[in-house]
mmCIF file of C-alpha atoms in Angstrom:
data_model
loop_
_atom_site.group_PDB
_atom_site.id
_atom_site.type_symbol
_atom_site.label_atom_id
_atom_site.label_comp_id
_atom_site.label_asym_id
_atom_site.label_seq_id
_atom_site.Cartn_x
_atom_site.Cartn_y
_atom_site.Cartn_z
ATOM 1 C CA MET A 470 30.763 -8.616 -2.868
ATOM 2 C CA PRO A 471 31.566 -11.999 -1.315
ATOM 3 C CA LEU A 472 28.797 -13.090 0.761
ATOM 4 C CA THR A 473 31.121 -14.929 3.231
ATOM 5 C CA LEU A 474 33.089 -11.902 3.794
ATOM 6 C CA ARG A 475 29.968 -9.798 4.493
ATOM 7 C CA GLY A 476 28.914 -12.384 7.147
ATOM 8 C CA GLU A 477 32.312 -12.330 8.802
ATOM 9 C CA ILE A 478 32.322 -8.547 8.911
ATOM 10 C CA GLN A 479 28.760 -8.360 10.252
ATOM 11 C CA ASP A 480 29.699 -10.761 12.955
ATOM 12 C CA ILE A 481 32.664 -8.621 13.996
ATOM 13 C CA VAL A 482 30.579 -5.379 13.951
ATOM 14 C CA ASN A 483 27.821 -6.984 15.952
ATOM 15 C CA THR A 484 30.092 -8.320 18.648
ATOM 16 C CA LEU A 485 31.838 -5.041 18.849
ATOM 17 C CA LYS A 486 28.528 -3.363 19.380
ATOM 18 C CA LYS A 487 27.533 -5.505 22.148
ATOM 19 C CA ALA A 488 30.955 -4.779 23.927
ATOM 20 C CA LYS A 489 30.137 -1.080 23.434
ATOM 21 C CA LYS A 490 33.005 -0.533 21.111
ATOM 22 C CA TYR A 491 30.712 1.591 18.869
ATOM 23 C CA ARG A 492 33.340 3.722 17.120
ATOM 24 C CA LEU A 493 35.459 0.684 15.820
ATOM 25 C CA ALA A 494 32.196 -0.977 14.883
ATOM 26 C CA GLU A 495 31.190 2.194 12.880
ATOM 27 C CA CYS A 496 34.620 2.540 11.272
ATOM 28 C CA ILE A 497 34.545 -1.244 10.075
ATOM 29 C CA ASP A 498 30.989 -1.017 9.201
ATOM 30 C CA LYS A 499 31.414 2.084 6.782
ATOM 31 C CA ASN A 500 34.594 0.955 5.181
ATOM 32 C CA TRP A 501 35.058 -2.695 5.046
ATOM 33 C CA ASN A 502 33.697 -3.057 1.309
ATOM 34 C CA LYS A 503 35.940 -0.389 -0.028
ATOM 35 C CA THR A 504 39.306 -1.348 -1.845
ATOM 36 C CA ALA A 505 42.346 -0.887 -0.078
ATOM 37 C CA LEU A 506 43.311 1.912 -2.639
ATOM 38 C CA ALA A 507 39.989 3.766 -2.541
ATOM 39 C CA TYR A 508 39.947 3.654 1.308
ATOM 40 C CA SER A 509 43.631 5.014 1.482
ATOM 41 C CA ARG A 510 42.833 7.793 -0.857
ATOM 42 C CA GLU A 511 39.793 8.741 1.195
ATOM 43 C CA LEU A 512 41.876 8.527 4.480
ATOM 44 C CA ASN A 513 44.513 10.859 2.602
ATOM 45 C CA LEU A 514 41.886 13.550 2.048
ATOM 46 C CA TRP A 515 42.213 16.489 4.595
ATOM 47 C CA ARG A 516 42.493 20.112 4.458
ATOM 48 C CA PRO A 517 43.195 21.790 7.746
ATOM 49 C CA LYS A 518 41.533 25.135 8.663
ATOM 50 C CA ARG A 519 44.170 26.667 11.066
ATOM 51 C CA PRO A 520 47.792 27.313 10.261
ATOM 52 C CA ILE A 521 50.295 25.007 11.757
ATOM 53 C CA GLU A 522 52.050 26.557 14.838
ATOM 54 C CA LYS A 523 55.846 27.615 13.896
ATOM 55 C CA GLU A 524 57.024 25.887 16.891
ATOM 56 C CA LEU A 525 55.677 22.618 15.861
ATOM 57 C CA LEU A 526 57.046 23.059 12.390
ATOM 58 C CA ASN A 527 60.401 23.851 13.899
ATOM 59 C CA ALA A 528 60.201 20.669 16.184
ATOM 60 C CA PHE A 529 59.704 18.474 13.153
ATOM 61 C CA GLY A 530 62.640 20.298 11.376
ATOM 62 C CA LYS A 531 64.803 19.425 14.551
ATOM 63 C CA GLU A 532 63.916 15.861 14.352
ATOM 64 C CA LEU A 533 64.728 15.696 10.585
ATOM 65 C CA ASP A 534 68.089 17.354 11.383
ATOM 66 C CA ARG A 535 68.687 14.772 14.089
ATOM 67 C CA LEU A 536 68.067 12.054 11.605
ATOM 68 C CA GLU A 537 70.570 13.658 9.242
ATOM 69 C CA THR A 538 67.812 14.317 6.478
ATOM 70 C CA SER A 539 69.402 16.303 3.616
ATOM 71 C CA GLU A 540 68.367 20.064 3.348
ATOM 72 C CA ILE A 541 66.631 19.578 0.036
ATOM 73 C CA SER A 542 64.515 16.590 1.432
ATOM 74 C CA LYS A 543 63.921 18.345 4.853
ATOM 75 C CA SER A 544 62.488 21.315 2.974
ATOM 76 C CA GLU A 545 60.169 19.139 0.801
ATOM 77 C CA ILE A 546 58.991 17.056 3.862
ATOM 78 C CA LEU A 547 58.245 20.021 5.925
ATOM 79 C CA ARG A 548 56.283 21.507 2.843
ATOM 80 C CA SER A 549 54.264 18.330 2.657
ATOM 81 C CA LEU A 550 53.691 18.076 6.423
ATOM 82 C CA ASN A 551 52.394 21.689 6.382
ATOM 83 C CA LYS A 552 50.193 21.290 3.463
ATOM 84 C CA ARG A 553 48.698 17.760 4.076
ATOM 85 C CA ARG A 554 48.880 17.720 8.003
ATOM 86 C CA ILE A 555 48.479 13.940 7.959
ATOM 87 C CA LEU A 556 50.381 11.524 10.165
ATOM 88 C CA GLN A 557 50.385 7.710 10.584
ATOM 89 C CA THR A 558 50.630 7.484 14.380
ATOM 90 C CA ALA A 559 50.009 3.715 14.960
ATOM 91 C CA PRO A 560 53.383 2.045 14.869
ATOM 92 C CA HIS A 561 55.726 1.744 17.850
ATOM 93 C CA LEU A 562 59.298 2.667 17.257
ATOM 94 C CA GLY A 563 61.427 -0.259 16.540
ATOM 95 C CA ALA A 564 63.996 -1.359 13.857
ATOM 96 C CA THR A 565 61.947 -3.857 12.133
ATOM 97 C CA GLU A 566 57.909 -4.128 12.197
ATOM 98 C CA GLY A 567 55.737 -7.123 12.435
ATOM 99 C CA PRO A 568 52.970 -7.980 10.001
ATOM 100 C CA ARG A 569 50.183 -5.724 11.335
ATOM 101 C CA PHE A 570 52.251 -2.571 11.298
ATOM 102 C CA PHE A 571 53.726 -3.561 7.839
ATOM 103 C CA CYS A 572 50.280 -3.925 6.590
ATOM 104 C CA ILE A 573 49.116 -0.451 8.187
ATOM 105 C CA ASN A 574 51.846 1.216 6.374
ATOM 106 C CA TRP A 575 51.216 -0.384 2.985
ATOM 107 C CA LEU A 576 47.563 0.643 3.436
ATOM 108 C CA GLY A 577 48.235 4.178 4.691
ATOM 109 C CA SER A 578 50.749 4.895 1.934
ATOM 110 C CA LEU A 579 48.594 3.495 -1.101
ATOM 111 C CA GLY A 580 46.762 6.798 -1.404
ATOM 112 C CA VAL A 581 49.732 9.233 -1.051
ATOM 113 C CA LYS A 582 50.948 10.813 -4.446
ATOM 114 C CA GLU A 583 54.454 10.265 -5.360
ATOM 115 C CA GLU A 584 55.334 14.044 -4.995
ATOM 116 C CA GLU A 585 53.885 13.982 -1.339
ATOM 117 C CA PHE A 586 55.227 12.203 1.768
ATOM 118 C CA TYR A 587 53.669 9.475 3.953
ATOM 119 C CA ILE A 588 55.021 10.307 7.344
ATOM 120 C CA VAL A 589 55.150 7.707 10.072
ATOM 121 C CA GLY A 590 55.204 9.276 13.561
ATOM 122 C CA MET A 591 56.766 6.263 15.342
ATOM 123 C CA TYR A 592 55.914 6.073 19.070
ATOM 124 C CA SER A 593 58.897 5.594 21.468
ATOM 125 C CA GLY A 594 57.006 5.961 24.886
ATOM 126 C CA VAL A 595 57.041 2.108 25.432
ATOM 127 C CA PRO A 596 59.386 -0.227 27.129
ATOM 128 C CA PHE A 597 61.378 -2.888 25.226
ATOM 129 C CA SER A 598 59.088 -5.475 26.836
ATOM 130 C CA ASN A 599 56.216 -4.274 24.622
ATOM 131 C CA HIS A 600 54.215 -6.802 22.581
ATOM 132 C CA THR A 601 55.588 -5.292 19.521
ATOM 133 C CA ARG A 602 59.095 -6.147 20.366
ATOM 134 C CA PRO A 603 60.999 -2.661 19.678
ATOM 135 C CA GLY A 604 64.285 -4.055 20.539
ATOM 136 C CA ARG A 605 64.486 -6.931 18.097
ATOM 137 C CA ILE A 606 64.987 -7.871 14.364
ATOM 138 C CA ASN A 607 61.404 -9.223 14.121
ATOM 139 C CA ARG A 608 60.988 -12.424 12.139
ATOM 140 C CA LYS A 609 58.420 -15.214 11.822
ATOM 141 C CA ASP A 610 60.720 -17.534 13.591
ATOM 142 C CA GLY A 611 61.566 -15.550 16.555
ATOM 143 C CA GLY A 612 63.958 -12.923 15.351
ATOM 144 C CA VAL A 613 67.167 -11.557 17.020
ATOM 145 C CA ASN A 614 67.081 -9.710 20.309
ATOM 146 C CA LEU A 615 69.385 -6.644 20.214
ATOM 147 C CA PHE A 616 69.189 -5.571 23.897
ATOM 148 C CA PRO A 617 70.325 -7.350 27.030
ATOM 149 C CA SER A 618 67.414 -8.588 29.616
ATOM 150 C CA THR A 619 68.394 -5.698 31.903
ATOM 151 C CA PHE A 620 66.821 -3.351 29.427
ATOM 152 C CA GLN A 621 63.412 -5.293 28.975
ATOM 153 C CA ASP A 622 61.556 -2.687 30.981
ATOM 154 C CA ALA A 623 63.496 0.376 29.907
ATOM 155 C CA LEU A 624 61.931 3.131 27.721
ATOM 156 C CA VAL A 625 62.690 3.121 24.076
ATOM 157 C CA TYR A 626 62.695 6.933 24.046
ATOM 158 C CA ARG A 627 66.265 8.204 23.914
ATOM 159 C CA SER A 628 67.675 4.939 24.398
ATOM 160 C CA LEU A 629 71.470 4.075 23.308
ATOM 161 C CA ILE A 630 72.855 1.370 21.262
ATOM 162 C CA PRO A 631 74.316 -1.391 23.493
ATOM 163 C CA LYS A 632 77.230 -3.455 22.588
ATOM 164 C CA ARG A 633 74.892 -6.501 22.144
ATOM 165 C CA LEU A 634 73.272 -4.826 19.317
ATOM 166 C CA VAL A 635 76.505 -4.315 17.352
ATOM 167 C CA GLU A 636 77.362 -7.875 17.919
ATOM 168 C CA GLU A 637 74.167 -9.304 16.858
ATOM 169 C CA VAL A 638 73.929 -7.208 13.864
ATOM 170 C CA ASP A 639 77.420 -8.572 12.600
ATOM 171 C CA LYS A 640 75.721 -11.978 12.739
ATOM 172 C CA LEU A 641 72.658 -11.235 10.534
ATOM 173 C CA PRO A 642 72.383 -12.708 6.948
ATOM 174 C CA ASP A 643 74.130 -10.391 4.399
ATOM 175 C CA ARG A 644 70.880 -9.424 2.647
ATOM 176 C CA ILE A 645 69.709 -7.677 5.627
ATOM 177 C CA ALA A 646 73.073 -6.750 7.309
ATOM 178 C CA ARG A 647 74.203 -4.578 4.286
ATOM 179 C CA SER A 648 70.968 -2.756 4.367
ATOM 180 C CA LEU A 649 71.346 -1.603 7.745
ATOM 181 C CA PRO A 650 73.009 1.741 8.812
ATOM 182 C CA HIS A 651 76.300 1.458 10.753
ATOM 183 C CA ALA A 652 75.596 0.690 14.410
ATOM 184 C CA VAL A 653 77.883 2.310 17.104
ATOM 185 C CA ALA A 654 77.633 1.435 20.727
ATOM 186 C CA GLY A 655 76.522 4.506 22.749
ATOM 187 C CA LYS A 656 74.922 6.197 19.937
ATOM 188 C CA SER A 657 71.190 6.851 19.541
ATOM 189 C CA TYR A 658 69.078 3.651 19.100
ATOM 190 C CA THR A 659 65.997 5.449 18.051
ATOM 191 C CA LYS A 660 67.833 7.198 15.078
ATOM 192 C CA TRP A 661 69.313 3.879 13.984
ATOM 193 C CA ALA A 662 66.074 1.932 14.186
ATOM 194 C CA LEU A 663 64.252 4.716 12.329
ATOM 195 C CA GLU A 664 66.828 4.673 9.557
ATOM 196 C CA THR A 665 66.723 0.839 9.691
ATOM 197 C CA CYS A 666 62.801 0.542 9.227
ATOM 198 C CA GLN A 667 62.687 3.265 6.748
ATOM 199 C CA HIS A 668 65.256 1.791 4.568
ATOM 200 C CA ILE A 669 63.616 -1.779 4.694
ATOM 201 C CA GLU A 670 60.030 -0.533 3.905
ATOM 202 C CA ARG A 671 61.008 1.800 1.255
ATOM 203 C CA LYS A 672 62.807 -1.098 -0.417
ATOM 204 C CA ILE A 673 60.000 -3.610 -0.066
ATOM 205 C CA LEU A 674 57.099 -1.256 -0.948
ATOM 206 C CA ASN A 675 59.298 0.552 -3.637
ATOM 207 C CA LYS A 676 58.520 3.839 -2.326
ATOM 208 C CA ASN A 677 60.905 6.564 -1.679
ATOM 209 C CA ASN A 678 58.378 8.974 -0.224
ATOM 210 C CA LEU A 679 58.058 7.080 3.157
ATOM 211 C CA VAL A 680 59.467 9.065 6.225
ATOM 212 C CA TYR A 681 59.829 7.517 9.607
ATOM 213 C CA LEU A 682 60.553 9.830 12.689
ATOM 214 C CA ASP A 683 60.119 9.797 16.487
ATOM 215 C CA ILE A 684 56.923 11.538 17.326
ATOM 216 C CA ASN A 685 57.732 11.707 20.826
ATOM 217 C CA GLU A 686 60.943 13.758 19.954
ATOM 218 C CA VAL A 687 58.926 16.258 17.933
ATOM 219 C CA VAL A 688 56.389 16.666 20.940
ATOM 220 C CA THR A 689 59.172 17.165 23.354
ATOM 221 C CA GLU A 690 60.927 19.873 21.269
ATOM 222 C CA TYR A 691 57.359 21.581 20.831
ATOM 223 C CA LEU A 692 56.955 21.741 24.512
ATOM 224 C CA ILE A 693 60.432 23.048 25.220
ATOM 225 C CA GLN A 694 59.710 25.989 22.947
ATOM 226 C CA VAL A 695 56.038 26.815 23.890
ATOM 227 C CA LEU A 696 56.504 26.474 27.721
ATOM 228 C CA LYS A 697 58.468 29.683 27.494
ATOM 229 C CA ASN A 698 55.484 31.573 26.495
ATOM 230 C CA ARG A 699 53.179 32.288 29.444
ATOM 231 C CA PHE A 700 50.297 32.864 26.995
ATOM 232 C CA HIS A 701 50.408 29.481 25.451
ATOM 233 C CA ILE A 702 47.704 26.901 26.323
ATOM 234 C CA PHE A 703 50.340 24.280 27.659
ATOM 235 C CA HIS A 704 52.008 26.852 29.775
ATOM 236 C CA LYS A 705 48.560 27.645 31.245
ATOM 237 C CA ILE A 706 47.677 23.967 31.726
ATOM 238 C CA PHE A 707 50.889 23.375 33.795
ATOM 239 C CA PHE A 708 51.409 26.756 35.527
ATOM 240 C CA ASN A 709 48.016 28.363 35.888
ATOM 241 C CA PRO A 710 46.547 26.665 39.074
ATOM 242 C CA GLU A 711 42.927 27.309 37.987
ATOM 243 C CA ILE A 712 43.427 25.838 34.526
ATOM 244 C CA ARG A 713 45.509 23.163 35.839
ATOM 245 C CA ALA A 714 42.894 22.151 38.382
ATOM 246 C CA ALA A 715 40.233 21.982 35.521
ATOM 247 C CA PHE A 716 42.405 20.026 33.392
ATOM 248 C CA SER A 717 43.042 17.334 36.082
ATOM 249 C CA GLU A 718 39.457 17.194 36.933
ATOM 250 C CA ALA A 719 38.641 16.460 33.276
ATOM 251 C CA PHE A 720 41.548 13.816 33.053
ATOM 252 C CA PRO A 721 42.083 12.231 36.493
ATOM 253 C CA ARG A 722 44.979 9.824 36.630
ATOM 254 C CA GLU A 723 45.805 10.266 33.144
ATOM 255 C CA ILE A 724 49.410 9.701 32.114
ATOM 256 C CA MET A 725 51.193 12.884 31.089
ATOM 257 C CA PHE A 726 54.894 11.745 30.881
ATOM 258 C CA TYR A 727 56.973 8.638 31.180
ATOM 259 C CA ALA A 728 60.162 8.818 33.316
ATOM 260 C CA PRO A 729 63.281 6.509 32.679
ATOM 261 C CA VAL A 730 64.576 5.273 35.984
ATOM 262 C CA SER A 731 67.568 3.149 37.056
ATOM 263 C CA LYS A 732 67.200 0.525 39.598
ATOM 264 C CA SER A 733 70.442 -1.477 40.412
ATOM 265 C CA LYS A 734 71.377 -2.935 37.060
ATOM 266 C CA TYR A 735 67.929 -2.508 35.542
ATOM 267 C CA GLU A 736 66.423 0.319 33.482
ATOM 268 C CA GLU A 737 62.748 0.885 33.999
ATOM 269 C CA MET A 738 60.090 3.316 33.170
ATOM 270 C CA GLU A 739 57.546 5.210 35.609
ATOM 271 C CA ASN A 740 54.314 6.939 34.693
ATOM 272 C CA VAL A 741 54.148 10.457 35.502
ATOM 273 C CA PHE A 742 50.730 12.172 36.548
ATOM 274 C CA LEU A 743 49.647 15.774 36.927
ATOM 275 C CA SER A 744 48.723 16.570 40.620
ATOM 276 C CA SER A 745 47.472 19.755 42.172
ATOM 277 C CA ASP A 746 50.802 21.454 42.246
ATOM 278 C CA ALA A 747 53.465 18.969 40.668
ATOM 279 C CA LEU A 748 54.057 16.244 38.341
ATOM 280 C CA LYS A 749 54.526 12.897 40.202
ATOM 281 C CA SER A 750 55.697 9.373 39.600
ATOM 282 C CA ARG A 751 56.541 6.667 42.046
ATOM 283 C CA SER A 752 60.160 8.172 42.762
ATOM 284 C CA LYS A 753 59.948 11.649 41.174
ATOM 285 C CA THR A 754 58.347 14.897 41.888
ATOM 286 C CA ILE A 755 58.614 18.022 39.656
ATOM 287 C CA LYS A 756 57.214 21.103 41.497
ATOM 288 C CA LEU A 757 55.154 23.209 39.065
ATOM 289 C CA ASP A 758 56.316 26.673 40.141
ATOM 290 C CA ASN A 759 58.855 27.317 37.625
ATOM 291 C CA PRO A 760 58.724 26.653 33.815
ATOM 292 C CA GLU A 761 62.434 26.413 33.454
ATOM 293 C CA ILE A 762 62.434 23.254 35.850
ATOM 294 C CA LEU A 763 60.063 21.368 33.407
ATOM 295 C CA ILE A 764 62.006 22.508 30.424
ATOM 296 C CA ARG A 765 65.283 21.228 31.765
ATOM 297 C CA GLU A 766 63.640 17.889 32.440
ATOM 298 C CA LEU A 767 62.460 17.796 28.854
ATOM 299 C CA GLU A 768 65.753 18.869 27.312
ATOM 300 C CA ALA A 769 67.661 16.294 29.396
ATOM 301 C CA GLY A 770 65.388 13.419 28.347
ATOM 302 C CA ARG A 771 64.110 12.775 31.742
ATOM 303 C CA LEU A 772 60.430 13.051 30.659
ATOM 304 C CA CYS A 773 58.934 11.521 27.565
ATOM 305 C CA PRO A 774 55.533 12.938 26.463
ATOM 306 C CA ALA A 775 52.613 10.389 26.809
ATOM 307 C CA LEU A 776 49.418 9.980 24.668
ATOM 308 C CA LEU A 777 47.300 12.848 25.794
ATOM 309 C CA PRO A 778 49.876 15.725 25.366
ATOM 310 C CA GLY A 779 51.059 14.409 22.205
ATOM 311 C CA PHE A 780 47.674 14.028 20.444
ATOM 312 C CA MET A 781 46.863 17.525 22.076
ATOM 313 C CA VAL A 782 49.760 18.966 20.057
ATOM 314 C CA LEU A 783 49.238 17.188 16.882
ATOM 315 C CA ALA A 784 45.349 16.573 16.451
ATOM 316 C CA PHE A 785 43.809 19.332 18.584
ATOM 317 C CA LEU A 786 46.088 22.367 18.440
ATOM 318 C CA ASN A 787 47.593 21.725 14.862
ATOM 319 C CA GLN A 788 44.822 19.955 13.291
ATOM 320 C CA PHE A 789 46.712 16.798 12.240
ATOM 321 C CA LYS A 790 44.803 13.759 10.816
ATOM 322 C CA CYS A 791 46.339 11.048 12.801
ATOM 323 C CA PHE A 792 45.792 7.684 11.387
ATOM 324 C CA GLY A 793 45.715 4.863 14.041
ATOM 325 C CA SER A 794 44.880 1.286 14.941
ATOM 326 C CA PHE A 795 41.868 -0.225 16.585
ATOM 327 C CA ALA A 796 42.380 1.261 20.091
ATOM 328 C CA GLN A 797 43.121 4.791 18.775
ATOM 329 C CA VAL A 798 39.848 5.080 17.068
ATOM 330 C CA GLU A 799 37.976 4.515 20.361
ATOM 331 C CA TYR A 800 40.113 6.756 22.737
ATOM 332 C CA LEU A 801 41.093 9.666 20.453
ATOM 333 C CA PRO A 802 37.372 10.723 20.104
ATOM 334 C CA VAL A 803 37.068 10.597 23.812
ATOM 335 C CA TYR A 804 40.033 12.781 24.276
ATOM 336 C CA GLN A 805 38.263 15.064 21.871
ATOM 337 C CA GLU A 806 34.992 15.144 23.553
ATOM 338 C CA THR A 807 36.560 15.752 27.028
ATOM 339 C CA LEU A 808 38.788 18.554 25.742
ATOM 340 C CA ALA A 809 35.866 20.310 23.877
ATOM 341 C CA LYS A 810 34.002 20.715 27.094
ATOM 342 C CA LEU A 811 36.797 22.685 28.704
ATOM 343 C CA LYS A 812 36.215 26.556 28.449
ATOM 344 C CA PHE A 813 39.963 27.177 27.856
ATOM 345 C CA MET A 814 39.919 24.799 24.709
ATOM 346 C CA LYS A 815 36.982 26.473 23.026
ATOM 347 C CA GLU A 816 39.223 28.798 20.894
ATOM 348 C CA PHE A 817 40.632 25.735 19.155
ATOM 349 C CA LYS A 818 37.479 24.580 17.757
ATOM 350 C CA ILE A 819 38.461 20.716 17.965
ATOM 351 C CA GLU A 820 35.142 19.385 17.511
ATOM 352 C CA LYS A 821 35.475 18.756 13.720
ATOM 353 C CA ILE A 822 38.991 17.246 13.825
ATOM 354 C CA PRO A 823 38.628 13.623 12.282
ATOM 355 C CA THR A 824 39.608 11.430 15.074
ATOM 356 C CA SER A 825 38.463 7.838 14.106
ATOM 357 C CA ASN A 826 40.864 7.109 11.209
ATOM 358 C CA LEU A 827 41.268 3.208 10.997
ATOM 359 C CA THR A 828 44.436 1.722 9.613
ATOM 360 C CA THR A 829 44.903 -2.009 10.655
ATOM 361 C CA GLY A 830 44.717 -5.436 9.367
ATOM 362 C CA TYR A 831 46.869 -8.331 8.067
ATOM 363 C CA LEU A 832 47.766 -8.925 4.473
ATOM 364 C CA PRO A 833 46.477 -12.176 3.046
ATOM 365 C CA ASP A 834 49.810 -13.757 4.018
ATOM 366 C CA GLY A 835 48.601 -13.055 7.582
ATOM 367 C CA LYS A 836 51.186 -13.272 10.353
ATOM 368 C CA ASN A 837 53.894 -14.542 8.040
ATOM 369 C CA ALA A 838 54.606 -11.036 6.252
ATOM 370 C CA TYR A 839 57.497 -9.762 8.240
ATOM 371 C CA PRO A 840 59.473 -7.014 6.399
ATOM 372 C CA ALA A 841 62.805 -8.513 7.644
ATOM 373 C CA ASP A 842 61.957 -11.988 6.229
ATOM 374 C CA LEU A 843 60.841 -10.580 2.910
ATOM 375 C CA LEU A 844 64.226 -8.680 2.550
ATOM 376 C CA ILE A 845 66.356 -11.644 3.681
ATOM 377 C CA GLN A 846 64.565 -14.109 1.494
ATOM 378 C CA ASN A 847 64.828 -11.612 -1.374
ATOM 379 C CA LYS A 848 60.958 -11.950 -2.109
ATOM 380 C CA LYS A 849 59.320 -9.291 -4.260
ATOM 381 C CA PHE A 850 56.413 -7.971 -2.380
ATOM 382 C CA VAL A 851 53.264 -7.950 -4.438
ATOM 383 C CA GLN A 852 49.734 -7.016 -3.229
ATOM 384 C CA LYS A 853 46.731 -6.057 -5.258
ATOM 385 C CA GLU A 854 45.333 -2.457 -4.551
ATOM 386 C CA ASN A 855 41.742 -3.724 -5.190
ATOM 387 C CA ILE A 856 41.878 -6.076 -2.154
ATOM 388 C CA LEU A 857 38.958 -5.011 0.005
ATOM 389 C CA PHE A 858 39.648 -3.490 3.421
ATOM 390 C CA GLY A 859 37.409 -6.068 5.016
ATOM 391 C CA GLU A 860 39.697 -8.881 3.778
ATOM 392 C CA LEU A 861 42.539 -7.184 5.663
ATOM 393 C CA LEU A 862 40.360 -7.149 8.865
ATOM 394 C CA VAL A 863 39.102 -10.723 9.128
ATOM 395 C CA GLY A 864 42.559 -12.025 9.634
ATOM 396 C CA MET A 865 42.775 -10.250 12.896
ATOM 397 C CA LYS A 866 39.202 -10.797 14.292
ATOM 398 C CA GLU A 867 40.466 -11.936 17.651
ATOM 399 C CA SER A 868 42.504 -8.850 18.197
ATOM 400 C CA LEU A 869 39.577 -6.535 17.130
ATOM 401 C CA LEU A 870 37.200 -8.240 19.474
ATOM 402 C CA GLY A 871 39.746 -8.395 22.368
ATOM 403 C CA SER A 872 40.659 -4.818 22.147
ATOM 404 C CA TYR A 873 40.147 -3.472 25.711
ATOM 405 C CA PHE A 874 39.110 0.334 25.128
ATOM 406 C CA THR A 875 35.212 0.900 24.962
ATOM 407 C CA GLY A 876 35.279 4.711 25.271
ATOM 408 C CA THR A 877 34.611 4.627 29.158
ATOM 409 C CA VAL A 878 37.547 2.587 30.401
ATOM 410 C CA LYS A 879 40.735 4.641 31.254
ATOM 411 C CA SER A 880 43.052 2.497 33.199
ATOM 412 C CA LYS A 881 44.860 0.953 30.344
ATOM 413 C CA ARG A 882 44.355 3.500 27.722
ATOM 414 C CA ASP A 883 48.075 4.286 27.550
ATOM 415 C CA GLU A 884 49.069 0.775 26.467
ATOM 416 C CA LYS A 885 48.578 1.972 22.944
ATOM 417 C CA LYS A 886 47.631 -0.884 20.696
#
């Protein structure tokens, strides 16, 4: 093993421990000297003990229908989801990814057999101003902005294609323009972006088993179904006063949803919190005395599920192993520990769900490996599978050490790095 790499990793681990980022330090310390292929294979080993809820499988199916997946492919993807119960949940939803998310998908998909599927649950609960630039064709030299400035603080979830996107796509180099789905103003941006991202990364990585979907859409559809059942745990959390109070006490000021709002000519998003008798944001109050009202808000797209309800659905009620980046390996175990202490969550036995599943890094080309650039420049992507995981990590030392979450701070948890 290269001594220089060992020294760099040890320096990162020691600094993280001093900053009380113990889980991230442990993930790096345990796995840095494994090859990317061996680590990916290890990540992709998981056998859930509980059956998946039919409502969640239906929700995945509905999202695949929205993305116009063929019936044959849909059936195969749902079979794989049910069997493997593994999701990549790090990337934010955008048409093209940057070098880190591209590296994450390369790493996460290495250990997936050809007959199975690597599913990326892209997160649309972010504004267009997010640091990942979800409303751009991301390139090393700036890229192309597809949305007007009035949308910079708007929610990506359920956003529509603006005229500017159609105009800018027409100006793109032929090599990428002919690879993009047809864009129509007023149609779903998230559908277009998912198709774009999936096509580009399938082509570059030469893998047809990559599937990209909007995980917020999946969680929304699931909630619409289960809130109709008064015996379901989510119905109880929102509509049983005693359980709602206990949940709120365990997660004070935790963001439960995001709400899109219009202010003059600008689109914005607000954080929605759970109070004693309502869901509240700065300008919105939803009384929790009738499930049908909450269901209608979800159906209309006026509420987008945030991190906590999303991971409750996926990891803790349906035993998905969720891959994540450096912040997730810290905050997801804290969600787990907090939920496990609640009496009404005991039946789900969530203590043994693997929650620190680190996928992050930069490829040796570092911050130059933009999928859009690789496609435009017609460059063949080649990366040896025996590269050490630690080699992917040292290129992002600054980001690892600057990560904000320590397992005790709650104020910025929902920025989702």
